[in-house]
CSV table of C-alpha atoms in Angstrom, one decimal:
chain,number,residue,atom,x,y,z
A,29,UNK,CA,-13.1,17.4,30.5
A,30,UNK,CA,-13.5,16.4,27.0
A,31,UNK,CA,-10.7,16.4,24.6
A,32,UNK,CA,-10.6,18.7,21.4
A,33,UNK,CA,-11.5,17.0,18.4
A,34,UNK,CA,-8.6,15.7,16.3
A,35,UNK,CA,-8.5,17.3,12.8
A,36,UNK,CA,-6.9,17.4,9.4
A,37,UNK,CA,-4.7,20.2,8.6
A,38,UNK,CA,-7.7,21.9,7.0
A,39,UNK,CA,-9.5,21.6,10.3
A,40,UNK,CA,-12.0,18.8,9.3
A,41,UNK,CA,-12.6,16.5,12.3
A,42,UNK,CA,-11.0,12.9,12.1
A,43,UNK,CA,-13.5,10.3,12.6
A,44,UNK,CA,-11.0,7.2,13.0
A,45,UNK,CA,-7.3,7.8,13.7
A,46,UNK,CA,-6.8,4.0,14.3
A,47,UNK,CA,-7.9,2.4,10.9
A,48,UNK,CA,-7.3,3.4,7.3
A,49,UNK,CA,-10.2,3.4,4.9
A,50,UNK,CA,-10.2,0.3,2.8
A,51,UNK,CA,-12.5,-1.2,-0.1
A,52,UNK,CA,-14.4,-3.4,2.3
A,53,UNK,CA,-13.3,-5.3,5.4
A,54,UNK,CA,-9.6,-6.6,4.7
A,55,UNK,CA,-9.5,-4.9,1.3
A,56,UNK,CA,-6.8,-2.6,-0.3
A,57,UNK,CA,-6.7,0.9,1.1
A,58,UNK,CA,-8.2,3.9,-0.7
A,59,UNK,CA,-6.7,6.9,-2.3
A,60,UNK,CA,-9.8,8.9,-1.1
A,61,UNK,CA,-8.5,8.5,2.5
A,62,UNK,CA,-7.3,12.2,2.8
A,63,UNK,CA,-6.5,11.7,6.5
A,64,UNK,CA,-4.0,8.8,5.6
A,65,UNK,CA,-2.6,10.4,2.8
A,66,UNK,CA,-2.0,13.7,4.8
A,67,UNK,CA,-0.5,12.0,7.7
A,68,UNK,CA,2.0,10.1,5.7
A,69,UNK,CA,2.8,12.8,3.3
A,70,UNK,CA,3.4,15.2,6.1
A,71,UNK,CA,5.4,12.9,8.0
A,72,UNK,CA,7.7,12.3,5.1
A,73,UNK,CA,8.6,15.7,5.0
A,74,UNK,CA,9.4,16.5,8.6
A,75,UNK,CA,13.2,16.4,8.3
A,76,UNK,CA,15.5,17.5,5.7
A,77,UNK,CA,17.8,16.3,4.2
A,78,UNK,CA,18.3,13.0,6.1
A,79,UNK,CA,15.6,10.2,6.0
A,80,UNK,CA,13.1,10.6,8.9
A,81,UNK,CA,13.5,7.1,9.7
A,82,UNK,CA,16.2,4.6,8.8
A,83,UNK,CA,18.7,7.7,8.7
A,84,UNK,CA,21.7,5.8,10.0
A,85,UNK,CA,22.8,3.0,7.3
A,86,UNK,CA,25.5,1.2,5.6
A,87,UNK,CA,25.3,-0.4,2.2
A,88,UNK,CA,27.1,-2.9,-0.3
A,89,UNK,CA,26.9,-4.4,-3.9
A,90,UNK,CA,26.7,-8.1,-4.6
A,91,UNK,CA,24.4,-10.8,-6.3
A,92,UNK,CA,21.6,-13.0,-5.8
A,93,UNK,CA,21.8,-16.6,-7.2
A,94,UNK,CA,18.8,-19.0,-7.5
A,95,UNK,CA,19.6,-22.3,-5.8
A,96,UNK,CA,16.1,-23.9,-6.0
A,97,UNK,CA,13.2,-23.9,-8.4
A,98,UNK,CA,10.3,-21.8,-7.6
A,99,UNK,CA,8.8,-21.5,-11.0
A,100,UNK,CA,5.7,-23.1,-9.8
A,101,UNK,CA,4.7,-20.2,-7.6
A,102,UNK,CA,6.2,-17.2,-9.4
A,103,UNK,CA,7.2,-16.2,-13.2
A,104,UNK,CA,9.5,-13.5,-11.9
A,105,UNK,CA,12.3,-13.5,-14.4
A,106,UNK,CA,15.3,-13.1,-12.0
A,107,UNK,CA,14.0,-16.3,-10.3
A,108,UNK,CA,13.3,-18.2,-13.3
A,109,UNK,CA,16.1,-20.9,-13.3
A,110,UNK,CA,18.7,-22.4,-10.9
A,111,UNK,CA,22.1,-20.6,-11.3
A,112,UNK,CA,20.4,-17.3,-12.5
A,113,UNK,CA,22.5,-14.5,-10.9
A,114,UNK,CA,21.2,-10.8,-10.4
A,115,UNK,CA,23.1,-7.8,-9.3
A,116,UNK,CA,21.8,-6.3,-6.0
A,117,UNK,CA,22.4,-3.3,-3.7
A,118,UNK,CA,21.7,-3.9,-0.1
A,119,UNK,CA,21.3,-1.3,2.6
A,120,UNK,CA,21.0,-1.9,6.4
A,121,UNK,CA,20.2,0.8,9.0
A,122,UNK,CA,19.0,1.6,12.4
A,123,UNK,CA,15.3,2.8,12.6
A,124,UNK,CA,14.9,5.6,15.2
A,125,UNK,CA,18.1,7.6,15.5
A,126,UNK,CA,19.6,10.2,13.3
A,127,UNK,CA,22.3,10.3,10.9
A,128,UNK,CA,24.7,11.0,13.5
A,129,UNK,CA,23.5,8.2,16.0
A,130,UNK,CA,25.5,5.1,17.0
A,131,UNK,CA,25.0,1.8,15.3
A,132,UNK,CA,25.3,-0.2,18.3
A,133,UNK,CA,21.8,0.3,19.9
A,134,UNK,CA,18.7,-1.4,20.8
A,135,UNK,CA,16.5,-0.9,17.8
A,136,UNK,CA,15.2,-2.7,14.8
A,137,UNK,CA,17.4,-2.9,11.7
A,138,UNK,CA,16.1,-2.1,8.3
A,139,UNK,CA,17.0,-4.8,5.7
A,140,UNK,CA,16.4,-3.5,2.2
A,141,UNK,CA,17.6,-5.4,-1.1
A,142,UNK,CA,17.4,-3.8,-4.5
A,143,UNK,CA,17.4,-6.4,-7.5
A,144,UNK,CA,18.5,-5.0,-10.7
A,145,UNK,CA,16.5,-7.4,-12.9
A,146,UNK,CA,16.0,-7.5,-16.4
A,147,UNK,CA,12.4,-6.7,-16.1
A,148,UNK,CA,13.2,-3.7,-14.0
A,149,UNK,CA,14.3,-3.0,-10.3
A,150,UNK,CA,12.8,-5.0,-7.5
A,151,UNK,CA,13.1,-3.6,-4.1
A,152,UNK,CA,12.5,-5.7,-1.2
A,153,UNK,CA,12.1,-3.6,2.0
A,154,UNK,CA,12.1,-5.2,5.4
A,155,UNK,CA,13.5,-5.4,8.8
A,156,UNK,CA,15.7,-7.7,10.9
A,157,UNK,CA,12.4,-8.7,12.8
A,158,UNK,CA,9.6,-10.7,11.3
A,159,UNK,CA,6.9,-8.3,12.8
A,160,UNK,CA,6.5,-4.7,13.7
A,161,UNK,CA,4.9,-2.7,16.1
A,162,UNK,CA,1.4,-1.6,14.5
A,163,UNK,CA,-0.7,-2.8,11.8
A,164,UNK,CA,-2.2,0.0,10.3
A,165,UNK,CA,-0.1,2.9,8.5
A,166,UNK,CA,-2.3,5.8,10.0
A,167,UNK,CA,-0.7,4.8,13.5
A,168,UNK,CA,3.0,4.9,11.9
A,169,UNK,CA,3.8,8.5,12.2
A,170,UNK,CA,2.3,8.5,15.7
A,171,UNK,CA,4.7,5.5,16.7
A,172,UNK,CA,7.7,7.1,15.3
A,173,UNK,CA,7.0,10.5,17.1
A,174,UNK,CA,6.8,8.5,20.3
A,175,UNK,CA,10.2,6.9,19.6
A,176,UNK,CA,12.0,10.0,18.4
A,177,UNK,CA,13.2,13.1,20.5
A,178,UNK,CA,10.6,14.8,22.5
A,179,UNK,CA,9.7,18.3,21.1
A,180,UNK,CA,10.3,19.9,24.5
A,181,UNK,CA,13.1,18.0,26.1
A,182,UNK,CA,15.0,17.0,23.1
A,183,UNK,CA,15.7,13.5,24.1
A,184,UNK,CA,14.1,10.1,23.8
A,185,UNK,CA,11.5,10.0,26.7
A,186,UNK,CA,10.7,6.7,28.5
A,187,UNK,CA,7.2,8.1,29.2
A,188,UNK,CA,6.5,8.7,25.4
A,189,UNK,CA,7.9,5.2,24.3
A,190,UNK,CA,6.0,3.3,26.8
A,191,UNK,CA,3.0,5.4,26.7
A,192,UNK,CA,2.4,4.7,23.1
A,193,UNK,CA,3.0,1.0,23.6
A,194,UNK,CA,0.5,1.2,26.4
A,195,UNK,CA,-2.1,2.2,23.9
A,196,UNK,CA,-1.0,-0.1,21.3
A,197,UNK,CA,-1.4,-3.9,22.6
A,198,UNK,CA,-0.6,-5.1,19.1
A,199,UNK,CA,3.0,-3.9,19.7
A,200,UNK,CA,3.4,-6.6,22.5
A,201,UNK,CA,4.9,-9.0,19.9
A,202,UNK,CA,7.4,-6.7,18.5
A,203,UNK,CA,8.4,-5.4,22.1
A,204,UNK,CA,9.3,-8.8,23.0
A,205,UNK,CA,11.6,-9.2,19.9
A,206,UNK,CA,13.2,-5.7,20.5
A,207,UNK,CA,13.8,-6.3,24.3
A,208,UNK,CA,15.0,-10.1,23.8
A,209,UNK,CA,18.7,-11.0,23.0
A,210,UNK,CA,18.3,-10.2,19.3
A,211,UNK,CA,17.4,-6.5,19.9
A,212,UNK,CA,21.0,-5.2,19.5
A,213,UNK,CA,22.7,-7.2,16.7
A,214,UNK,CA,26.5,-7.5,16.9
A,215,UNK,CA,26.9,-6.4,13.3
A,216,UNK,CA,24.8,-6.4,10.0
A,217,UNK,CA,26.5,-9.5,9.1
A,218,UNK,CA,25.3,-11.4,12.0
A,219,UNK,CA,21.4,-10.7,11.8
A,220,UNK,CA,18.5,-12.3,9.6
A,221,UNK,CA,16.4,-10.2,7.3
A,222,UNK,CA,12.7,-10.5,7.0
A,223,UNK,CA,10.3,-9.0,4.2
A,224,UNK,CA,8.1,-8.8,7.1
A,225,UNK,CA,5.1,-8.0,5.2
A,226,UNK,CA,3.1,-10.5,3.2
A,227,UNK,CA,3.5,-10.3,-0.5
A,228,UNK,CA,2.0,-11.9,-3.6
A,229,UNK,CA,3.7,-14.2,-6.1
A,230,UNK,CA,1.8,-15.3,-9.3
A,231,UNK,CA,2.7,-18.2,-11.5
A,232,UNK,CA,2.8,-18.4,-15.3
A,233,UNK,CA,-0.8,-20.0,-15.2
A,234,UNK,CA,-2.0,-17.0,-13.4
A,235,UNK,CA,-2.3,-18.7,-9.8
A,236,UNK,CA,-1.6,-16.3,-6.8
A,237,UNK,CA,0.1,-17.2,-3.7
A,238,UNK,CA,0.9,-15.4,-0.6
A,239,UNK,CA,4.5,-15.2,0.6
A,240,UNK,CA,6.8,-14.2,3.4
A,241,UNK,CA,10.5,-13.7,3.0
A,242,UNK,CA,13.3,-14.9,5.2
A,243,UNK,CA,16.9,-14.1,4.7
A,244,UNK,CA,19.0,-16.4,7.1
A,245,UNK,CA,22.5,-15.2,7.9
A,246,UNK,CA,25.1,-17.6,6.9
A,247,UNK,CA,27.4,-16.0,9.3
A,248,UNK,CA,25.5,-17.1,12.3
A,249,UNK,CA,23.3,-14.9,14.7
A,250,UNK,CA,25.5,-12.7,17.1
A,251,UNK,CA,24.1,-10.2,19.3
A,252,UNK,CA,25.4,-7.9,22.1
A,253,UNK,CA,24.2,-7.3,25.6
A,254,UNK,CA,23.2,-3.8,26.6
A,255,UNK,CA,26.6,-3.3,28.5
A,256,UNK,CA,28.5,-4.6,25.7
A,257,UNK,CA,26.9,-2.3,23.2
A,258,UNK,CA,27.4,0.7,25.4
A,259,UNK,CA,31.0,0.0,25.5
A,260,UNK,CA,31.2,-0.4,21.7
A,261,UNK,CA,29.1,2.5,20.9
A,262,UNK,CA,31.5,4.7,23.1
A,263,UNK,CA,34.5,3.4,21.4
A,264,UNK,CA,33.0,3.4,17.7
A,265,UNK,CA,29.6,4.9,17.2
A,266,UNK,CA,30.0,3.6,13.6
A,267,UNK,CA,30.8,-0.1,14.6
A,268,UNK,CA,28.4,-1.7,12.2
A,269,UNK,CA,29.7,0.4,9.3
A,270,UNK,CA,33.3,-0.5,10.2
A,271,UNK,CA,32.5,-4.3,10.6
A,272,UNK,CA,31.0,-4.5,7.1
A,273,UNK,CA,33.4,-2.3,5.2
A,274,UNK,CA,36.3,-4.1,6.5
A,275,UNK,CA,34.9,-7.5,6.3
A,276,UNK,CA,34.2,-7.0,2.4
A,277,UNK,CA,37.6,-5.2,1.9
A,278,UNK,CA,39.5,-8.2,3.1
A,279,UNK,CA,37.3,-10.7,1.1
A,280,UNK,CA,35.2,-11.8,3.6
A,281,UNK,CA,31.9,-11.6,1.9
A,282,UNK,CA,28.7,-12.0,3.9
A,283,UNK,CA,25.9,-14.0,2.7
A,284,UNK,CA,22.6,-14.8,3.4
A,285,UNK,CA,20.2,-17.6,2.2
A,286,UNK,CA,16.7,-16.7,1.1
A,287,UNK,CA,13.6,-18.8,2.2
A,288,UNK,CA,10.0,-18.0,1.5
A,289,UNK,CA,6.7,-19.2,3.2
A,290,UNK,CA,4.1,-19.9,0.6
A,291,UNK,CA,0.4,-19.9,1.4
A,292,UNK,CA,-2.1,-20.5,-1.5
A,293,UNK,CA,-4.3,-17.4,-1.8
A,294,UNK,CA,-7.4,-19.3,-1.4
A,295,UNK,CA,-6.4,-20.3,2.2
A,296,UNK,CA,-5.9,-16.7,3.3
A,297,UNK,CA,-9.7,-16.1,4.1
A,298,UNK,CA,-9.9,-18.7,6.5
A,299,UNK,CA,-6.7,-19.0,8.1
A,300,UNK,CA,-6.9,-19.0,11.9
A,301,UNK,CA,-5.6,-15.3,12.2
A,302,UNK,CA,-5.2,-12.6,9.7
A,303,UNK,CA,-2.3,-13.4,7.5
A,304,UNK,CA,-1.7,-9.9,6.3
A,305,UNK,CA,-1.4,-8.6,9.8
A,306,UNK,CA,2.2,-7.2,10.2
A,307,UNK,CA,2.3,-8.1,14.0
A,308,UNK,CA,2.0,-11.8,13.4
A,309,UNK,CA,4.3,-14.5,12.0
A,310,UNK,CA,3.2,-17.5,10.1
A,311,UNK,CA,4.1,-20.6,12.1
A,312,UNK,CA,6.7,-22.9,10.2
A,313,UNK,CA,4.4,-25.8,11.0
A,314,UNK,CA,1.8,-24.5,9.0
A,315,UNK,CA,3.8,-23.0,6.1
A,316,UNK,CA,7.5,-24.4,6.1
A,317,UNK,CA,10.3,-22.5,4.8
A,318,UNK,CA,11.2,-23.2,1.1
A,319,UNK,CA,14.8,-22.4,0.2
A,320,UNK,CA,15.2,-19.7,-3.0
A,321,UNK,CA,18.9,-18.7,-3.3
A,322,UNK,CA,21.7,-17.0,-1.9
A,323,UNK,CA,22.5,-13.3,-1.3
A,324,UNK,CA,26.4,-12.4,-1.5
A,325,UNK,CA,27.6,-8.7,-0.7
A,326,UNK,CA,31.3,-8.6,-2.2
A,327,UNK,CA,31.9,-4.9,-3.2
A,328,UNK,CA,31.8,-1.8,-1.3
A,329,UNK,CA,30.4,1.7,-2.5
A,330,UNK,CA,33.1,4.1,-3.7
A,331,UNK,CA,31.0,6.9,-2.2
A,332,UNK,CA,28.6,6.7,0.8
A,333,UNK,CA,26.8,9.7,0.0
A,334,UNK,CA,26.0,8.9,-3.6
A,335,UNK,CA,25.4,5.4,-3.2
A,336,UNK,CA,24.3,4.7,0.4
A,337,UNK,CA,22.5,8.0,1.4
A,338,UNK,CA,21.0,8.5,-2.3
A,339,UNK,CA,19.9,5.0,-2.5
A,340,UNK,CA,16.2,4.8,-2.9
A,341,UNK,CA,13.9,2.0,-2.0
A,342,UNK,CA,10.4,1.6,-2.4
A,343,UNK,CA,8.2,-1.4,-2.0
A,344,UNK,CA,6.1,-0.2,-5.0
A,345,UNK,CA,9.0,-1.3,-7.2
A,346,UNK,CA,7.7,-4.7,-8.3
A,347,UNK,CA,8.4,-6.8,-11.5
A,348,UNK,CA,6.2,-9.3,-13.2
A,349,UNK,CA,5.3,-12.1,-11.0
A,350,UNK,CA,5.4,-10.4,-7.7
A,351,UNK,CA,2.8,-7.9,-6.4
A,352,UNK,CA,1.3,-6.7,-3.2
A,353,UNK,CA,-1.3,-8.2,-0.8
A,354,UNK,CA,-4.0,-6.6,1.4
A,355,UNK,CA,-1.3,-6.2,4.2
A,356,UNK,CA,-2.4,-2.5,5.4
A,357,UNK,CA,1.2,-1.4,6.6
A,358,UNK,CA,2.5,-2.6,3.0
A,359,UNK,CA,-0.5,-0.8,1.4
A,360,UNK,CA,0.3,2.4,3.0
A,361,UNK,CA,4.2,2.0,2.5
A,362,UNK,CA,3.5,1.5,-1.2
A,363,UNK,CA,2.8,5.2,-1.2
A,364,UNK,CA,5.0,6.7,1.7
A,365,UNK,CA,8.5,5.2,0.7
A,366,UNK,CA,8.2,6.7,-2.9
A,367,UNK,CA,7.0,9.8,-1.7
A,368,UNK,CA,9.8,10.0,0.9
A,369,UNK,CA,12.3,9.6,-2.2
A,370,UNK,CA,10.4,12.1,-4.3
A,371,UNK,CA,10.6,14.6,-1.5
A,372,UNK,CA,14.2,13.9,-0.3
A,373,UNK,CA,15.9,13.2,-3.4
A,374,UNK,CA,13.8,14.8,-5.9
A,375,UNK,CA,11.4,13.5,-8.8
A,376,UNK,CA,14.4,12.4,-10.8
A,377,UNK,CA,15.9,10.2,-8.1
A,378,UNK,CA,15.5,7.0,-10.2
A,379,UNK,CA,18.1,8.4,-12.7
A,380,UNK,CA,20.8,8.4,-10.0
A,381,UNK,CA,23.4,5.7,-10.7
A,382,UNK,CA,22.5,3.6,-7.6
A,383,UNK,CA,18.8,3.8,-8.2
A,384,UNK,CA,18.7,3.3,-12.0
A,385,UNK,CA,17.8,0.0,-13.8
A,386,UNK,CA,21.2,-2.0,-14.6
A,387,UNK,CA,19.9,-4.9,-16.5
A,388,UNK,CA,17.4,-3.1,-18.4
A,389,UNK,CA,16.4,0.5,-19.5
A,390,UNK,CA,13.7,2.5,-18.4
A,391,UNK,CA,11.2,3.7,-21.1
A,392,UNK,CA,8.6,6.2,-20.0
A,393,UNK,CA,7.1,9.8,-20.4
A,394,UNK,CA,8.5,11.4,-17.4
A,395,UNK,CA,10.0,14.7,-18.2
A,396,UNK,CA,11.8,17.7,-16.5
A,397,UNK,CA,11.6,18.5,-12.9
A,398,UNK,CA,14.6,19.0,-10.4
A,399,UNK,CA,17.8,17.3,-11.4
A,400,UNK,CA,16.7,16.3,-14.8
A,401,UNK,CA,19.7,15.1,-16.9
A,402,UNK,CA,20.8,14.2,-20.4
A,403,UNK,CA,18.2,16.0,-22.2
A,404,UNK,CA,15.5,13.6,-20.6
A,405,UNK,CA,13.5,12.3,-23.5
A,406,UNK,CA,15.2,14.6,-25.9
A,407,UNK,CA,12.8,15.6,-28.9
A,408,UNK,CA,10.7,12.6,-28.3
A,409,UNK,CA,6.8,12.9,-27.7
A,410,UNK,CA,5.9,13.1,-24.1
A,411,UNK,CA,2.3,11.7,-24.2
A,412,UNK,CA,0.9,8.1,-24.6
A,413,UNK,CA,-0.7,6.8,-26.8
A,414,UNK,CA,1.1,8.4,-29.9
A,415,UNK,CA,1.8,7.6,-33.4
A,416,UNK,CA,5.7,8.0,-33.3
A,417,UNK,CA,6.9,4.6,-32.0
A,418,UNK,CA,7.0,5.5,-28.3
A,419,UNK,CA,6.8,2.9,-25.5
A,420,UNK,CA,3.6,1.4,-25.0
A,421,UNK,CA,1.4,-0.4,-22.5
A,422,UNK,CA,2.0,-4.2,-22.4
A,423,UNK,CA,-1.6,-5.3,-21.2
A,424,UNK,CA,0.3,-7.7,-19.0
A,425,UNK,CA,-0.5,-7.0,-15.3
A,426,UNK,CA,2.5,-7.6,-13.0
A,427,UNK,CA,0.6,-9.8,-10.4
A,428,UNK,CA,-3.0,-11.3,-9.9
A,429,UNK,CA,-5.9,-8.8,-9.1
A,430,UNK,CA,-6.8,-8.9,-5.5
A,431,UNK,CA,-10.6,-9.6,-4.9
A,432,UNK,CA,-12.4,-6.8,-3.1
A,433,UNK,CA,-16.0,-6.4,-1.7
A,434,UNK,CA,-18.0,-4.4,0.8
A,435,UNK,CA,-18.5,-0.6,1.6
A,436,UNK,CA,-15.8,2.0,1.8
A,437,UNK,CA,-14.9,3.3,4.9
A,438,UNK,CA,-12.4,3.0,8.0
A,439,UNK,CA,-12.8,-0.7,9.1
A,440,UNK,CA,-10.8,-2.8,11.6
A,441,UNK,CA,-8.8,-5.7,10.2
A,442,UNK,CA,-11.3,-8.7,9.6
A,443,UNK,CA,-11.6,-11.1,12.5
A,444,UNK,CA,-10.3,-14.5,12.1
A,445,UNK,CA,-10.9,-17.3,14.8
A,446,UNK,CA,-7.5,-17.0,16.5
A,447,UNK,CA,-7.0,-13.3,16.1
A,448,UNK,CA,-5.1,-12.0,19.2
A,449,UNK,CA,-2.6,-9.3,20.2
A,450,UNK,CA,-0.8,-11.2,22.9
A,451,UNK,CA,-0.6,-15.0,21.8
A,452,UNK,CA,2.4,-14.9,19.8
A,453,UNK,CA,4.3,-12.7,22.2
A,454,UNK,CA,3.5,-15.4,24.6
A,455,UNK,CA,4.7,-18.2,22.4
A,456,UNK,CA,8.0,-16.2,21.7
A,457,UNK,CA,8.5,-15.8,25.4
A,458,UNK,CA,7.9,-19.5,26.0
A,459,UNK,CA,10.4,-20.5,23.3
A,460,UNK,CA,13.2,-18.6,25.2
A,461,UNK,CA,15.6,-20.2,27.6
A,462,UNK,CA,15.6,-19.3,31.2
A,463,UNK,CA,18.7,-17.1,30.8
A,464,UNK,CA,17.0,-15.3,27.7
A,465,UNK,CA,14.0,-14.8,30.0
A,466,UNK,CA,16.0,-13.1,32.6
A,467,UNK,CA,17.6,-10.6,30.1
A,468,UNK,CA,14.5,-9.9,28.6
A,469,UNK,CA,12.7,-9.0,31.7
A,470,UNK,CA,15.6,-6.9,33.0
A,471,UNK,CA,15.5,-5.1,29.6
A,472,UNK,CA,11.9,-4.2,29.9
A,473,UNK,CA,12.0,-3.6,33.4
A,474,UNK,CA,14.9,-1.2,32.8
A,475,UNK,CA,13.1,1.1,30.5
A,476,UNK,CA,9.5,0.7,31.9
A,477,UNK,CA,10.6,1.7,35.7
A,478,UNK,CA,11.6,5.1,34.4
A,479,UNK,CA,8.0,5.9,33.3
A,480,UNK,CA,6.7,8.6,35.5
A,481,UNK,CA,2.9,7.7,35.2
A,482,UNK,CA,1.5,4.6,37.2
A,483,UNK,CA,-1.3,4.1,34.8
A,484,UNK,CA,0.9,3.8,31.7
A,485,UNK,CA,3.1,1.2,33.6
A,486,UNK,CA,-0.1,-0.9,34.5
A,487,UNK,CA,-1.5,-0.8,31.0
A,488,UNK,CA,2.0,-2.0,29.8
A,489,UNK,CA,2.0,-4.7,32.5
A,490,UNK,CA,-1.4,-5.9,31.4
A,491,UNK,CA,-0.1,-6.7,27.9
A,492,UNK,CA,2.9,-9.0,29.4
A,493,UNK,CA,0.2,-10.7,31.8
A,494,UNK,CA,-1.9,-11.2,28.8
A,495,UNK,CA,0.9,-12.6,26.7
A,496,UNK,CA,2.1,-15.1,29.5
A,497,UNK,CA,1.1,-15.1,33.1
A,498,UNK,CA,4.9,-15.8,34.1
A,499,UNK,CA,6.1,-13.0,31.8
A,500,UNK,CA,3.8,-10.6,33.4
A,501,UNK,CA,4.6,-11.5,36.9
A,502,UNK,CA,8.4,-11.3,36.4
A,503,UNK,CA,8.3,-8.1,34.7
A,504,UNK,CA,5.9,-6.7,37.3
A,505,UNK,CA,8.2,-7.9,40.1
A,506,UNK,CA,11.2,-6.3,38.4
A,507,UNK,CA,9.6,-3.0,37.7
A,508,UNK,CA,8.4,-2.7,41.4
A,509,UNK,CA,12.1,-3.6,42.6
A,510,UNK,CA,13.7,-0.8,40.5
A,511,UNK,CA,11.0,1.8,41.4
A,512,UNK,CA,11.5,1.1,45.2
A,513,UNK,CA,15.3,1.5,45.0
């Protein structure tokens, strides 16, 4: 029996629910993609008032200090000289659970940093993993739905979790990260952070580079086993919050060293796999880590609601010298994050103390709306251009333009010579020690064995076999043994 056609909310049939419309193959996404915008906008409005994702979080203030010269790659002012310090606010979070969930769970962690620079706030929004489950934002709402509580049973269902992954082979790399030893950090202080997406840096001469951010914890990596996590979550569901708060209060200030990988823009088109694919890492042998500076957190918020829950991050908050890449997931998030904040906190959320610029002052023609404060703009004109000395455009773009070509439409990502959904997952598996492999297999089998449909199990096993024959064999044997018990 044929399935009913998937439609938009106005009833129009959806031709492609896997790929967003872009300006040519591999180009930026198009505002005319009504299906993508409708999905993301509706998804952002599914819960009120807590965040749909990253609801359970902790935050702290601190500073970022430049330790190495990167002016050959970006003219961003806050990175312009060694020793330059910029105030920051960082927020860490679990992804899938609600505000009342436990901290010590197997889940990616959000890792977001707001830099209060003299040229405006710069938001770097990432995770504690360098990759993600999907590569196109049109699939993001579906992915999160599969990980959240089932609409009928009201709990997270292994059938839903693994069914989505069975139909998304690109998720195999991130699943291997999540089910491995780093899947449950011991604390927010003992995990790395990654920008995950590919971003663009532009230097003073207008040369463009693509970059990936890596925040390496100076406390060392520490993680929990499933058994340890269950015990800690039962004793203190807020264990990560407790640890971060108490460490800073007693003067033990957590820090991370920021490194970047840099790729000249001209290399991207011919790189062996798509460098803008969020399910892939760039091998360090190709693009070594370059040290940039040090992030230090040294002050707790005075009010968690005002400063953590109302903290609003959006990857479209760029500053001169830094901009977007054609990374599809990043392109979707440029809209979705800001839209989520406008819905959850209101159109004037940037006037809240934690979100307002600190090293400069915002000047624009935004007026009125919910929670407008301080006679916003007062009697000044609210249009531009004007003859009354109002703020005016600079004519200086923040970053280099992205070249585009081709026809509009929904396109699969451009094919590179070594594009593959499984190779990097296999590489990660082969890097693990034997003990790490045993724990990875046990973690995967523990969840996959609970799935009720044999075809979903077989599809997932095929992904692990494709990543590495030994990986697939061991997961298959472990699942069989658990299902026979």
